[in-house]
mmCIF file of C-alpha atoms in Angstrom:
data_model
loop_
_atom_site.group_PDB
_atom_site.id
_atom_site.type_symbol
_atom_site.label_atom_id
_atom_site.label_comp_id
_atom_site.label_asym_id
_atom_site.label_seq_id
_atom_site.Cartn_x
_atom_site.Cartn_y
_atom_site.Cartn_z
ATOM 1 C CA MET A 1 20.215 146.600 -25.036
ATOM 2 C CA ILE A 2 18.835 144.727 -22.033
ATOM 3 C CA GLN A 3 18.398 141.041 -22.671
ATOM 4 C CA THR A 4 15.760 138.935 -21.025
ATOM 5 C CA PRO A 5 17.306 136.013 -19.145
ATOM 6 C CA LYS A 6 16.635 132.648 -20.730
ATOM 7 C CA GLN A 7 14.336 130.424 -18.767
ATOM 8 C CA SER A 8 13.830 126.725 -19.181
ATOM 9 C CA PRO A 9 11.054 124.771 -17.544
ATOM 10 C CA VAL A 10 12.256 122.122 -15.136
ATOM 11 C CA TYR A 11 10.197 118.963 -14.749
ATOM 12 C CA CYS A 12 10.632 117.307 -11.363
ATOM 13 C CA PRO A 13 8.825 113.982 -10.956
ATOM 14 C CA GLY A 14 8.830 112.211 -7.629
ATOM 15 C CA HIS A 15 5.845 113.306 -5.575
ATOM 16 C CA THR A 16 2.685 111.222 -5.808
ATOM 17 C CA ARG A 17 0.276 113.769 -4.300
ATOM 18 C CA PRO A 18 -0.045 117.573 -4.556
ATOM 19 C CA VAL A 19 3.043 119.660 -3.759
ATOM 20 C CA VAL A 20 2.128 122.277 -1.122
ATOM 21 C CA ASP A 21 5.361 124.128 -0.294
ATOM 22 C CA ILE A 22 8.772 124.954 -1.761
ATOM 23 C CA CYS A 23 11.909 126.679 -0.495
ATOM 24 C CA TYR A 24 14.847 127.773 -2.658
ATOM 25 C CA SER A 25 18.244 128.098 -0.981
ATOM 26 C CA GLY A 26 20.866 130.781 -1.168
ATOM 27 C CA GLU A 27 24.173 130.059 -2.901
ATOM 28 C CA THR A 28 25.933 126.957 -1.549
ATOM 29 C CA ASP A 29 29.154 125.125 -2.428
ATOM 30 C CA CYS A 30 27.150 123.018 -4.883
ATOM 31 C CA GLY A 31 25.000 125.825 -6.288
ATOM 32 C CA HIS A 32 21.398 126.499 -5.368
ATOM 33 C CA LEU A 33 19.116 123.819 -3.947
ATOM 34 C CA PHE A 34 15.395 123.598 -3.372
ATOM 35 C CA ILE A 35 13.150 121.482 -1.194
ATOM 36 C CA THR A 36 9.491 120.623 -1.759
ATOM 37 C CA ALA A 37 6.801 119.372 0.632
ATOM 38 C CA SER A 38 3.879 117.221 -0.423
ATOM 39 C CA LYS A 39 0.703 115.604 0.786
ATOM 40 C CA ASP A 40 2.408 112.276 -0.030
ATOM 41 C CA GLY A 41 4.305 112.535 3.283
ATOM 42 C CA LYS A 42 7.689 113.289 1.705
ATOM 43 C CA ALA A 43 10.014 116.245 1.325
ATOM 44 C CA ILE A 44 12.378 116.110 -1.648
ATOM 45 C CA LEU A 45 15.688 117.957 -2.064
ATOM 46 C CA ARG A 46 16.759 118.917 -5.598
ATOM 47 C CA GLN A 47 19.469 120.763 -7.486
ATOM 48 C CA GLY A 48 18.243 124.317 -8.051
ATOM 49 C CA ASP A 49 19.219 124.864 -11.666
ATOM 50 C CA THR A 50 18.351 121.440 -13.084
ATOM 51 C CA GLY A 51 15.738 120.035 -10.709
ATOM 52 C CA ASP A 52 17.795 116.841 -10.417
ATOM 53 C CA TRP A 53 16.853 114.688 -7.432
ATOM 54 C CA ILE A 54 19.345 114.759 -4.551
ATOM 55 C CA GLY A 55 17.398 112.989 -1.828
ATOM 56 C CA THR A 56 14.077 112.306 -0.137
ATOM 57 C CA PHE A 57 13.436 112.963 3.541
ATOM 58 C CA LEU A 58 11.384 110.042 4.862
ATOM 59 C CA GLY A 59 9.922 109.790 8.356
ATOM 60 C CA HIS A 60 6.627 111.672 8.506
ATOM 61 C CA LYS A 61 3.400 109.694 8.758
ATOM 62 C CA GLY A 62 1.107 112.168 7.027
ATOM 63 C CA ALA A 63 1.077 115.098 4.650
ATOM 64 C CA VAL A 64 4.138 117.347 4.854
ATOM 65 C CA TRP A 65 2.733 120.889 4.870
ATOM 66 C CA SER A 66 5.869 122.989 5.164
ATOM 67 C CA CYS A 67 9.565 122.825 4.344
ATOM 68 C CA VAL A 68 12.572 125.119 4.624
ATOM 69 C CA LEU A 69 16.344 125.076 4.207
ATOM 70 C CA ASP A 70 18.715 126.992 6.457
ATOM 71 C CA LYS A 71 20.904 129.759 5.058
ATOM 72 C CA HIS A 72 23.690 127.400 3.954
ATOM 73 C CA ALA A 73 21.349 124.527 2.968
ATOM 74 C CA THR A 74 22.996 122.213 5.487
ATOM 75 C CA LYS A 75 19.800 121.704 7.498
ATOM 76 C CA ALA A 76 16.194 121.258 6.426
ATOM 77 C CA ALA A 77 13.043 121.469 8.527
ATOM 78 C CA THR A 78 9.587 120.077 7.800
ATOM 79 C CA GLY A 79 6.172 120.327 9.440
ATOM 80 C CA ALA A 80 3.512 117.689 8.962
ATOM 81 C CA ALA A 81 0.054 116.302 9.637
ATOM 82 C CA ASP A 82 1.548 113.730 12.028
ATOM 83 C CA PHE A 83 1.853 116.571 14.614
ATOM 84 C CA THR A 84 5.644 116.758 14.227
ATOM 85 C CA ALA A 85 8.254 119.211 13.071
ATOM 86 C CA LYS A 86 11.464 117.503 12.011
ATOM 87 C CA VAL A 87 14.961 118.851 11.438
ATOM 88 C CA TRP A 88 17.160 117.001 8.955
ATOM 89 C CA ASP A 89 20.808 116.945 7.943
ATOM 90 C CA ALA A 90 20.485 118.110 4.325
ATOM 91 C CA ASN A 91 23.766 116.438 3.349
ATOM 92 C CA SER A 92 23.076 112.935 4.655
ATOM 93 C CA GLY A 93 19.261 113.007 4.809
ATOM 94 C CA SER A 94 19.279 111.766 8.398
ATOM 95 C CA GLU A 95 16.747 113.030 10.907
ATOM 96 C CA LEU A 96 18.446 115.204 13.526
ATOM 97 C CA LEU A 97 15.416 115.692 15.756
ATOM 98 C CA SER A 98 11.659 115.422 15.898
ATOM 99 C CA ILE A 99 9.452 117.776 17.903
ATOM 100 C CA THR A 100 5.931 116.597 18.710
ATOM 101 C CA GLN A 101 3.220 119.231 18.990
ATOM 102 C CA ASP A 102 -0.419 119.088 20.042
ATOM 103 C CA HIS A 103 -1.789 119.482 16.499
ATOM 104 C CA ILE A 104 -0.873 119.462 12.793
ATOM 105 C CA VAL A 105 2.284 121.497 12.110
ATOM 106 C CA ARG A 106 1.387 123.819 9.216
ATOM 107 C CA CYS A 107 4.481 126.043 8.982
ATOM 108 C CA VAL A 108 8.176 125.957 9.850
ATOM 109 C CA ASP A 109 11.129 128.308 9.433
ATOM 110 C CA LEU A 110 14.785 128.082 10.468
ATOM 111 C CA SER A 111 16.663 131.142 11.692
ATOM 112 C CA LYS A 112 18.989 132.743 9.155
ATOM 113 C CA THR A 113 21.699 134.474 11.225
ATOM 114 C CA ASP A 114 22.894 131.526 13.326
ATOM 115 C CA SER A 115 22.921 128.646 10.825
ATOM 116 C CA GLY A 116 19.426 127.521 11.731
ATOM 117 C CA ALA A 117 19.855 127.215 15.503
ATOM 118 C CA LYS A 118 16.243 128.296 16.129
ATOM 119 C CA LEU A 119 13.045 126.829 14.693
ATOM 120 C CA LEU A 120 9.673 128.550 14.326
ATOM 121 C CA THR A 121 6.568 126.367 14.071
ATOM 122 C CA ALA A 122 2.860 127.089 13.693
ATOM 123 C CA ASN A 123 0.193 124.482 14.260
ATOM 124 C CA ASN A 124 -3.555 124.099 13.767
ATOM 125 C CA TRP A 125 -4.222 125.294 17.334
ATOM 126 C CA LYS A 126 -3.082 128.696 15.975
ATOM 127 C CA LYS A 127 0.022 128.688 18.183
ATOM 128 C CA ILE A 128 3.495 129.785 17.127
ATOM 129 C CA SER A 129 6.386 128.162 18.981
ATOM 130 C CA VAL A 130 10.078 129.063 19.012
ATOM 131 C CA TYR A 131 12.576 126.269 19.695
ATOM 132 C CA ASP A 132 16.282 126.438 20.456
ATOM 133 C CA LEU A 133 17.600 123.428 18.541
ATOM 134 C CA ASN A 134 20.434 123.021 21.042
ATOM 135 C CA ALA A 135 17.797 122.352 23.754
ATOM 136 C CA PRO A 136 14.590 121.445 21.864
ATOM 137 C CA LYS A 137 12.704 119.616 24.638
ATOM 138 C CA SER A 138 10.251 122.502 25.057
ATOM 139 C CA PRO A 139 9.713 125.808 23.253
ATOM 140 C CA ILE A 140 11.505 128.906 24.516
ATOM 141 C CA SER A 141 8.456 131.006 23.525
ATOM 142 C CA VAL A 142 4.847 130.374 22.495
ATOM 143 C CA PHE A 143 2.603 132.998 20.899
ATOM 144 C CA GLY A 144 -1.104 133.082 20.172
ATOM 145 C CA GLY A 145 -3.344 135.719 18.684
ATOM 146 C CA HIS A 146 -4.569 134.415 15.349
ATOM 147 C CA GLU A 147 -8.204 133.360 15.222
ATOM 148 C CA GLN A 148 -7.860 131.011 12.256
ATOM 149 C CA ILE A 149 -5.227 128.711 10.760
ATOM 150 C CA ILE A 150 -1.778 130.214 10.248
ATOM 151 C CA ARG A 151 -0.735 129.800 6.618
ATOM 152 C CA ARG A 152 2.853 131.094 6.657
ATOM 153 C CA LEU A 153 5.443 132.331 9.098
ATOM 154 C CA LEU A 154 9.017 133.487 8.769
ATOM 155 C CA TRP A 155 11.956 134.961 10.607
ATOM 156 C CA CYS A 156 12.859 138.525 9.610
ATOM 157 C CA GLY A 157 14.889 141.470 10.891
ATOM 158 C CA GLU A 158 18.024 139.398 11.530
ATOM 159 C CA ASP A 159 15.881 136.814 13.347
ATOM 160 C CA LYS A 160 14.669 139.328 15.930
ATOM 161 C CA LEU A 161 11.115 139.311 14.536
ATOM 162 C CA ALA A 162 8.719 136.677 13.291
ATOM 163 C CA LEU A 163 5.885 137.401 10.865
ATOM 164 C CA SER A 164 2.813 135.236 10.410
ATOM 165 C CA ILE A 165 -0.180 135.352 8.094
ATOM 166 C CA SER A 166 -3.493 133.688 8.758
ATOM 167 C CA GLU A 167 -6.864 132.886 7.249
ATOM 168 C CA ASP A 168 -8.241 135.444 9.748
ATOM 169 C CA LYS A 169 -6.943 138.122 7.298
ATOM 170 C CA THR A 170 -4.243 139.367 9.673
ATOM 171 C CA ILE A 171 -0.479 139.676 9.642
ATOM 172 C CA ARG A 172 1.137 139.481 13.067
#
């Protein structure tokens, strides 16, 4: 007989405004982790199975719209209303770098095959940028094409492709 897995709700206080994004990690040395982004300007890292607080990433000066963990949950990235994308050390909580863009950063994703060495961002000017985190001064590629705000983007195909979805009803 097949048994349904037991599920328990997890209550995770900490944000003071609506939570707008979440990312659940793969298996790590300390189990699964997840990160949440909120309009309160914070991203919070938690233990995946219990929801226990691990740390809060502080440094944005506006709503945090997007968050992601790299494959091994050693790095986190966030995108925010303060026109920045930030990359964080997920173990210490320290900011590794901040990339300023020309508008609100709505979406971020870290590459999966190279321990998060590349960052995808999408901003309210409907531009997607690719950054090499070893030389992040300027993007290595910039793409346009969407006519409205980009709501989600992600690396796929072993980080050889990027997918984006937009309010213009398209997937690119």
